[in-house]
XYZ file of C-alpha atoms in Angstrom:
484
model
C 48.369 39.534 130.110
C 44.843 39.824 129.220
C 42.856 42.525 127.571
C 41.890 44.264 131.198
C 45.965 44.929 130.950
C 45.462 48.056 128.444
C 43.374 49.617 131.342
C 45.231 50.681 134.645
C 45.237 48.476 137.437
C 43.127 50.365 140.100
C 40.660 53.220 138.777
C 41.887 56.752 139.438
C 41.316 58.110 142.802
C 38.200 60.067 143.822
C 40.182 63.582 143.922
C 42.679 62.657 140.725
C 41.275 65.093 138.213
C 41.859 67.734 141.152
C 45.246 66.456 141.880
C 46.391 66.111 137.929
C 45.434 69.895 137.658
C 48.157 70.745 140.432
C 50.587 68.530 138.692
C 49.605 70.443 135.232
C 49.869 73.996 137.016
C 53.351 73.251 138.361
C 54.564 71.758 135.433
C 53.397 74.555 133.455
C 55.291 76.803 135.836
C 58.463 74.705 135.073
C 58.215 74.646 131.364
C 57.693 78.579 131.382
C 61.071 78.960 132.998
C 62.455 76.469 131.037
C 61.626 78.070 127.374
C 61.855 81.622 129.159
C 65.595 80.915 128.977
C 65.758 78.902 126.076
C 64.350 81.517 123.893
C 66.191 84.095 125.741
C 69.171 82.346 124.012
C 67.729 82.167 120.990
C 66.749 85.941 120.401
C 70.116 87.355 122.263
C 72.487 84.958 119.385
C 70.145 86.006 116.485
C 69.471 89.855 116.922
C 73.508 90.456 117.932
C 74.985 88.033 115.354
C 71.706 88.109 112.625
C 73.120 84.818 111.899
C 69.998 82.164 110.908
C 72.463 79.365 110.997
C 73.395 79.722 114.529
C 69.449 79.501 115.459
C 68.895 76.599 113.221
C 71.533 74.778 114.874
C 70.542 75.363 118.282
C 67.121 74.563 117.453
C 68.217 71.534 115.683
C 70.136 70.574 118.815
C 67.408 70.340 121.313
C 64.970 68.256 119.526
C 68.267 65.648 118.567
C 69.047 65.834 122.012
C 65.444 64.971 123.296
C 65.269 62.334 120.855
C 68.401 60.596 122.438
C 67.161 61.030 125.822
C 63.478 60.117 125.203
C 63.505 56.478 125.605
C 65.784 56.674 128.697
C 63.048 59.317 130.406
C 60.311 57.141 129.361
C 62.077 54.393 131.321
C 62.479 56.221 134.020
C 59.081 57.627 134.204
C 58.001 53.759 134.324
C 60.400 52.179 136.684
C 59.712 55.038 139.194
C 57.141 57.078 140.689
C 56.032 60.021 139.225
C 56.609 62.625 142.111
C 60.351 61.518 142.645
C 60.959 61.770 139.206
C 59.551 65.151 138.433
C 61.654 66.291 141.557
C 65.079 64.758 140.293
C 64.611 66.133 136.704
C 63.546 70.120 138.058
C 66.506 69.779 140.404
C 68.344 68.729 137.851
C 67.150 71.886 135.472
C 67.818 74.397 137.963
C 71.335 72.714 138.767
C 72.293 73.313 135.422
C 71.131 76.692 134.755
C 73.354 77.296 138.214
C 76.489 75.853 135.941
C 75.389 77.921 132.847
C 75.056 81.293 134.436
C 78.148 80.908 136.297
C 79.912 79.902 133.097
C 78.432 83.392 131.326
C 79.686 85.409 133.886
C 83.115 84.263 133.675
C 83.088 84.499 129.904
C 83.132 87.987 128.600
C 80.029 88.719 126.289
C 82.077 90.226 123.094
C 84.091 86.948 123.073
C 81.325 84.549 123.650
C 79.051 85.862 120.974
C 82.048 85.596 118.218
C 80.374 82.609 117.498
C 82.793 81.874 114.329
C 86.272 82.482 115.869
C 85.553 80.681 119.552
C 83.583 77.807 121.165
C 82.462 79.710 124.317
C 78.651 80.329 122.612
C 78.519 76.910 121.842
C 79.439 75.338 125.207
C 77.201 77.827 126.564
C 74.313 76.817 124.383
C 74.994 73.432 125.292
C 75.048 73.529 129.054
C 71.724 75.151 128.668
C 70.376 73.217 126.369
C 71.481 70.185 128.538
C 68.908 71.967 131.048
C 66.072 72.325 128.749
C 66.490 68.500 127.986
C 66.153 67.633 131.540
C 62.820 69.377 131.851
C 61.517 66.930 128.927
C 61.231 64.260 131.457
C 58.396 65.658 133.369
C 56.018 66.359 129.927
C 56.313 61.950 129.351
C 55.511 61.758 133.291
C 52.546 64.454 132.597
C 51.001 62.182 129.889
C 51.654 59.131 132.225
C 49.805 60.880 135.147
C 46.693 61.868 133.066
C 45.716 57.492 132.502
C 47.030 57.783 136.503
C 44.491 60.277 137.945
C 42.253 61.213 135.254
C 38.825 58.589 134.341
C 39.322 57.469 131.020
C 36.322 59.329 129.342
C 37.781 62.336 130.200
C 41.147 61.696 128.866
C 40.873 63.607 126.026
C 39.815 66.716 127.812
C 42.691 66.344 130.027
C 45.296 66.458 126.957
C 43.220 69.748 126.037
C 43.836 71.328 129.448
C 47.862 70.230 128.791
C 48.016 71.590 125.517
C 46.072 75.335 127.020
C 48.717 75.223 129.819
C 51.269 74.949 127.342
C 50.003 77.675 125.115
C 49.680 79.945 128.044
C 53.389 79.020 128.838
C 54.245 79.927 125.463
C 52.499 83.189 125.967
C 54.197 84.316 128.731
C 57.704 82.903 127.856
C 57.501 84.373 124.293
C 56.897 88.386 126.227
C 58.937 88.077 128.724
C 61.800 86.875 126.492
C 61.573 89.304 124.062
C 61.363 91.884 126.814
C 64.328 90.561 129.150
C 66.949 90.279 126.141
C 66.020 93.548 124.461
C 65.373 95.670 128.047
C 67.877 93.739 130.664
C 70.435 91.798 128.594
C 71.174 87.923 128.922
C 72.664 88.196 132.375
C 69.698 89.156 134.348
C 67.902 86.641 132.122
C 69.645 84.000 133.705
C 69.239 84.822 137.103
C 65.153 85.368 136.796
C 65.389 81.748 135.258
C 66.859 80.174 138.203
C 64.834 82.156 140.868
C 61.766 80.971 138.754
C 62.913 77.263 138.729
C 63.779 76.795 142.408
C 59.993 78.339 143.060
C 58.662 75.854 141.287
C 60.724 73.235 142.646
C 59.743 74.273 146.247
C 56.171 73.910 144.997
C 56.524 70.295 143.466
C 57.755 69.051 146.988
C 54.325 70.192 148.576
C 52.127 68.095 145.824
C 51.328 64.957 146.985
C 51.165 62.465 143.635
C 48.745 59.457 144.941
C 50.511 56.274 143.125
C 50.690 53.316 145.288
C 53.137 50.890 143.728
C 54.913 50.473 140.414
C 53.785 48.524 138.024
C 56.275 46.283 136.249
C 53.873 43.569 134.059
C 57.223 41.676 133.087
C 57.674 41.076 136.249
C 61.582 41.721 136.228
C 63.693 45.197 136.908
C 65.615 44.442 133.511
C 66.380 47.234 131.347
C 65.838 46.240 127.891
C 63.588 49.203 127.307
C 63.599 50.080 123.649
C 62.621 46.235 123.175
C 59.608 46.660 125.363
C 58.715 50.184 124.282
C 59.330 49.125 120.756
C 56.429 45.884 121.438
C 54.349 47.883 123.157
C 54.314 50.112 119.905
C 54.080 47.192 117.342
C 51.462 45.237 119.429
C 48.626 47.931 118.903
C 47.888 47.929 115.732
C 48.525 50.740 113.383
C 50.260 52.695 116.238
C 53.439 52.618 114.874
C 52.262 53.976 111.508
C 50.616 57.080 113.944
C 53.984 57.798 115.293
C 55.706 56.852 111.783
C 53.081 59.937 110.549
C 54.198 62.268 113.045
C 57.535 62.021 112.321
C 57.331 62.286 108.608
C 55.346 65.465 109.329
C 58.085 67.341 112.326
C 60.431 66.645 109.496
C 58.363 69.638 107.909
C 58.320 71.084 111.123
C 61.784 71.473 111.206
C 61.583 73.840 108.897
C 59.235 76.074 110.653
C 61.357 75.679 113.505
C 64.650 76.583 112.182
C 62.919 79.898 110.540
C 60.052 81.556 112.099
C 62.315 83.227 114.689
C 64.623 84.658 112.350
C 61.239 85.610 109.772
C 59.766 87.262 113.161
C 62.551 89.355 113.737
C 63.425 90.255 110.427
C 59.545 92.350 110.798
C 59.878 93.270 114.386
C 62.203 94.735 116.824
C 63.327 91.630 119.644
C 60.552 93.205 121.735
C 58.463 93.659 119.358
C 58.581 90.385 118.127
C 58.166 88.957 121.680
C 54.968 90.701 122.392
C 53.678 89.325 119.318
C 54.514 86.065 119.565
C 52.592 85.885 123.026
C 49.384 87.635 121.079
C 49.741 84.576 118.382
C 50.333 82.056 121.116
C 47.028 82.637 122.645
C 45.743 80.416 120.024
C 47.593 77.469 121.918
C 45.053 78.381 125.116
C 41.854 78.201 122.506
C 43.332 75.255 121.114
C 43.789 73.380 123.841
C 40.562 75.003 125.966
C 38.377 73.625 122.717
C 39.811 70.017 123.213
C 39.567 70.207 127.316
C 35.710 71.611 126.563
C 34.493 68.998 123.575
C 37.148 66.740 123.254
C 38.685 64.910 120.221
C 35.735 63.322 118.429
C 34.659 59.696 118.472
C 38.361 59.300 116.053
C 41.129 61.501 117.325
C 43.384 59.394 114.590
C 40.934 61.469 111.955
C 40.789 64.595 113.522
C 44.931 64.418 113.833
C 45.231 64.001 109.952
C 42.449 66.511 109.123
C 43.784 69.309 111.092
C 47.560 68.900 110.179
C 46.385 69.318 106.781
C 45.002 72.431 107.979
C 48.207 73.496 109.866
C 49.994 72.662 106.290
C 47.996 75.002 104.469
C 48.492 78.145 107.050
C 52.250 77.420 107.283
C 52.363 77.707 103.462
C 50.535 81.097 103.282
C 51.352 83.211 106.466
C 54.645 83.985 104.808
C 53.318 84.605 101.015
C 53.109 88.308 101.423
C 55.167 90.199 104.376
C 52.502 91.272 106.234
C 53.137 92.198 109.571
C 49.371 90.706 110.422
C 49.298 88.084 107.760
C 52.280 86.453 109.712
C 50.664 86.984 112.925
C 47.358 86.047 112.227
C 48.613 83.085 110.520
C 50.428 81.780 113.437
C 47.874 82.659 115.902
C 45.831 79.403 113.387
C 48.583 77.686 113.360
C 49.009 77.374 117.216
C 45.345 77.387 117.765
C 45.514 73.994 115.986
C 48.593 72.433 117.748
C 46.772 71.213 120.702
C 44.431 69.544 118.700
C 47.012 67.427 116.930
C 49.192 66.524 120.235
C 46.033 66.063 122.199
C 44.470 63.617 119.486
C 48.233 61.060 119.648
C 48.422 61.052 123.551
C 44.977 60.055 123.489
C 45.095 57.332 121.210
C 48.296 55.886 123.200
C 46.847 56.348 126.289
C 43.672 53.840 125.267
C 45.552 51.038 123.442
C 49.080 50.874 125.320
C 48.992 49.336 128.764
C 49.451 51.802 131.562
C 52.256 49.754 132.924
C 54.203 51.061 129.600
C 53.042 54.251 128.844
C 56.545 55.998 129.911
C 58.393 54.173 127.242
C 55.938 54.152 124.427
C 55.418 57.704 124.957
C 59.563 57.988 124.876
C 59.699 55.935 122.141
C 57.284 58.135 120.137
C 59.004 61.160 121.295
C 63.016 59.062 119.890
C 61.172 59.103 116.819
C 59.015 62.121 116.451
C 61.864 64.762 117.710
C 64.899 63.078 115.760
C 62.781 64.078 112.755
C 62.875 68.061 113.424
C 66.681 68.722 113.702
C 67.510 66.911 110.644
C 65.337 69.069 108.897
C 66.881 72.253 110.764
C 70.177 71.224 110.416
C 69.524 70.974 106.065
C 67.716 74.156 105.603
C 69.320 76.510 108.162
C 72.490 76.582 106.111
C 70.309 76.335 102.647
C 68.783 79.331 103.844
C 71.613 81.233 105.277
C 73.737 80.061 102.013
C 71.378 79.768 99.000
C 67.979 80.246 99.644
C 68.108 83.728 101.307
C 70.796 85.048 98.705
C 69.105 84.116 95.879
C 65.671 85.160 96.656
C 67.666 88.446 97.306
C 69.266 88.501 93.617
C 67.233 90.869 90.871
C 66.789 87.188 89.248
C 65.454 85.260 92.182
C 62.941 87.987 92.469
C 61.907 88.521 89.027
C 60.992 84.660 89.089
C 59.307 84.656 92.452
C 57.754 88.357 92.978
C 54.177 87.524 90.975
C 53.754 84.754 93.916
C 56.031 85.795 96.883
C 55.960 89.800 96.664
C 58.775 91.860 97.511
C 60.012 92.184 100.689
C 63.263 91.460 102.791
C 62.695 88.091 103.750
C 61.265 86.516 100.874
C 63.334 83.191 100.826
C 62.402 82.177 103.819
C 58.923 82.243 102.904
C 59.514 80.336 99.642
C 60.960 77.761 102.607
C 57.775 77.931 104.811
C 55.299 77.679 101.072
C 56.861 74.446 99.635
C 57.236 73.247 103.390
C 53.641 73.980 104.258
C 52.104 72.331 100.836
C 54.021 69.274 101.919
C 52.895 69.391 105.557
C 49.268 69.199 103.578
C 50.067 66.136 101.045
C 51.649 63.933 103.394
C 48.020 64.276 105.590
C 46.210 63.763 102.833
C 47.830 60.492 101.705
C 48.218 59.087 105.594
C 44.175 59.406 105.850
C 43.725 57.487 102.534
C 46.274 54.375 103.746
C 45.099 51.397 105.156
C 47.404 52.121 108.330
C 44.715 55.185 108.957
C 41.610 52.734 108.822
C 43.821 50.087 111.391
C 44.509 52.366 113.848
C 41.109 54.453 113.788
C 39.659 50.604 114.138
C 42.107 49.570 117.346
C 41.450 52.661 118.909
C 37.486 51.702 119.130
C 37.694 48.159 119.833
C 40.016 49.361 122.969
C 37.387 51.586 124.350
C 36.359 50.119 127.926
C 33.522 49.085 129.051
C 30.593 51.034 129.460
C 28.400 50.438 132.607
C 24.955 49.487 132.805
C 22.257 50.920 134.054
C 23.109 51.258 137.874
C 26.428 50.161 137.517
C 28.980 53.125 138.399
C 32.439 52.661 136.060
C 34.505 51.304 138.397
C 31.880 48.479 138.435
C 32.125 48.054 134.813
C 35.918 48.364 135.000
C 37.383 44.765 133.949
C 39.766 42.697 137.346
C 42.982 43.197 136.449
C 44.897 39.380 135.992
C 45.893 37.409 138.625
C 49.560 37.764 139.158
C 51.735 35.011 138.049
C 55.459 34.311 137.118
C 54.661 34.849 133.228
C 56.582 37.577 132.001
C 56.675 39.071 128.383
C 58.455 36.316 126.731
C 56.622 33.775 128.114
C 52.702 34.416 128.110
C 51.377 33.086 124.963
C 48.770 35.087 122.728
C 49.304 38.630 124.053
C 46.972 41.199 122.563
C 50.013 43.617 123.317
C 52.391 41.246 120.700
C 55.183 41.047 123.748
C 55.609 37.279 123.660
């Protein structure tokens, strides 16, 4: 393989960008249906049982359970083509929801939400989460189809336009959430859900996805995938210590994840709290509308670490005081710079891994980055529910912590959020002054692809892709990609 091999094969058609915006729109439409429920759950266990360690767990579960399923998808995504895959996996989804529902109604509510004395919550959370899982598979084929249809300068702005589609998604989930558990209960939730994802699968079989062939460069249908994604990974340089980064910092994350919900709703009412979250989640659309507009910078690697120390900071103060607005405000920053931060990785993979195996490196980042969140959750949901939260409630936890935390009824988990936050911030801060930082910012410009000349159009400029030949991985000696 030579260096034309980190560039697709054939350029993007004339009418991609057009085409990767329907893709975006229905996969949007999908993931809004898909957290619509999720959260659904979430609120209905916490505001009848007020129990944080049942929504730690269940948070905890989906991101282990997308971490064990990530390299799998990722395989998928590159062994087949994108279309049929995005079909299986939202027929999938709604199939499940089908089982879950069915399995609510036959369940009475009292029993299923004594969470303590039987498993029917659980195995409900689990079918459903089994659900949400499924719908991962189509965000690693969205990232896959944006080096597919999208020209490479504009890659960037692409990733912006996924991470506004995803804030807006957020938006509306995070209202009409709130609204359906507090207003209609978790029944009727259900059945919205599964109206909502058969509408969007009847939409996905009307997109046409142009993708010719697939692309295997080993030139074999083996599937030793977590060697190859793992290669891909190692072979441009630095990468690893990117995704290595990320991972260090959703272990932080978990602990934003296992506790904002139950810090929202210990200010507002379930609807309340909904409506809010959709006015903070507008940040995701500026976010993401800032990238789409200006992109990432000549070094998204830099602009990664310098806004996640920036996300760091916010996540240690939006809880300091309870503040109604401080909290709201706080996360409407904090989302506004998500975007940035996902944008800036996918476009750093999608320049120096080979479109070939994209799927897998992307589900090998996602193994990594999402098996750090849960075990995070999983620690401080019951340090929270156990220590923490009583403490921080004791006339001697506040007489220590009141000159910095204030008073209020959900001071320990903001003592959580401050110490996770000012972490968040000092593992940035020492990734950007590592060597790793200065490797991968360097790979990422000596991958850039040619520009034209004066005259030339891009797909002129555009290196021939290698003759084909019966050299596979193993065998072809000095690959820039280190798979020999």
């Amino acid at each position: 393989m030579t260096d034309a091999a980190a560039a697709p094969a054939a350029a993007p058609p004339e009418n991609g960008f057009r085409t990767f915006v329907h893709v975006l729109i229905n996969t949007g439409l999908a993931n809004i249906t898909t957290n619509y429920l999720w959260w659904a759950l979430t609120f209905w266990i916490y505001v009848e049982t007020e129990n944080v360690l049942a929504t730690g767990v269940i948070g905890g579960a989906f991101m282990l359970f997308i971490a064990l399923f990530s390299m799998p998808f990722g395989t998928l995504v590159d062994r087949f083509r994108k279309k049929p895959v995005m079909v299986w996996a939202t027929l999938a989804a709604l199939a499940v929801f089908c089982l879950d529902a069915a399995f609510y109604f036959a369940i009475p509510e009292a029993e299923m939400l004594d969470i303590e004395r039987t498993p029917w919550f659980w195995i409900f959370a689990v079918v459903m989460l089994a659900g949400a899982v499924v719908e991962q598979l189509r965000n690693i084929a969205l990232s896959t189809s944006v080096t597919l249809l999208v020209p490479e300068p504009k890659h960037a702005n692409a990733n912006g336009l996924v991470g506004t589609v995803q804030g807006l998604s957020f938006l509306v989930t995070s209202v009409l959430s709130g609204l359906s558990v507090g207003l209609l209960g978790m029944g009727p939730t259900l059945i919205i859900g599964i109206v909502a994802m058969a509408l969007a699968l009847l939409h996905l079989t009307l997109l046409s996805i142009p993708e010719p062939q697939v692309a295997h460069v080993e030139g074999r249908t083996g599937w030793n995938d977590v060697v190859v994604g793992w290669r891909a990974v190692r072979a441009a340089k630095g990468l690893f210590g990117l995704v290595l980064f990320t991972t260090l910092n959703n272990l932080v994350g978990g602990v934003f994840m296992a506790l904002m919900d139950p810090y929202g709703l210990t200010l507002f009412s379930t609807e309340m709290w909904g409506i809010w979250l959709a006015v903070a989640s507008t940040g995701f659309i500026v976010g993401g509308s800032i990238v789409a507009k200006f992109g990432l910078g000549a070094n998204p690697v830099r602009t990664l670490l310098i806004v996640g120390a920036i996300i760091g900071l916010i996540g240690a103060l939006f809880g300091i005081r309870e503040w109604s607005w401080l909290f709201v405000g706080g996360m409407w920053l904090y989302m506004a710079a998500m975007p940035v931060v996902e944008a800036a990785e996918q476009t750093v993979i999608q320049r120096v891994v080979p479109y070939e195996k994209q799927g897998r490196v992307f589900g090998f980042a996602m193994m990594f980055e999402a098996a750090a969140a849960p075990i995070t959750s999983f620690l401080i949901a019951p340090l929270a529910e156990y220590w923490i939260i009583p403490y921080m409630d004791s006339s001697e936890g506040r007489a220590e912590w009141a000159w910095l935390l204030g008073e209020g009824e959900a001071r320990g988990i903001a003592l959580v959020f401050l110490v996770g936050g000012l972490l968040a911030t000092l593992l940035c801060v020492i990734a950007m002054l590592s060597p790793v930082y200065r490797t991968i910012s360097r790979q990422y410009a000596e991958s850039a692809p040619p520009q034209p000349e004066p005259g030339q159009t891009p797909d002129d400029a555009r290196p021939l892709p290698p003759a084909p030949g019966p050299e596979t991985d193993e065998s072809v000696p000095n690959d820039r990609f280190g798979l020999s």
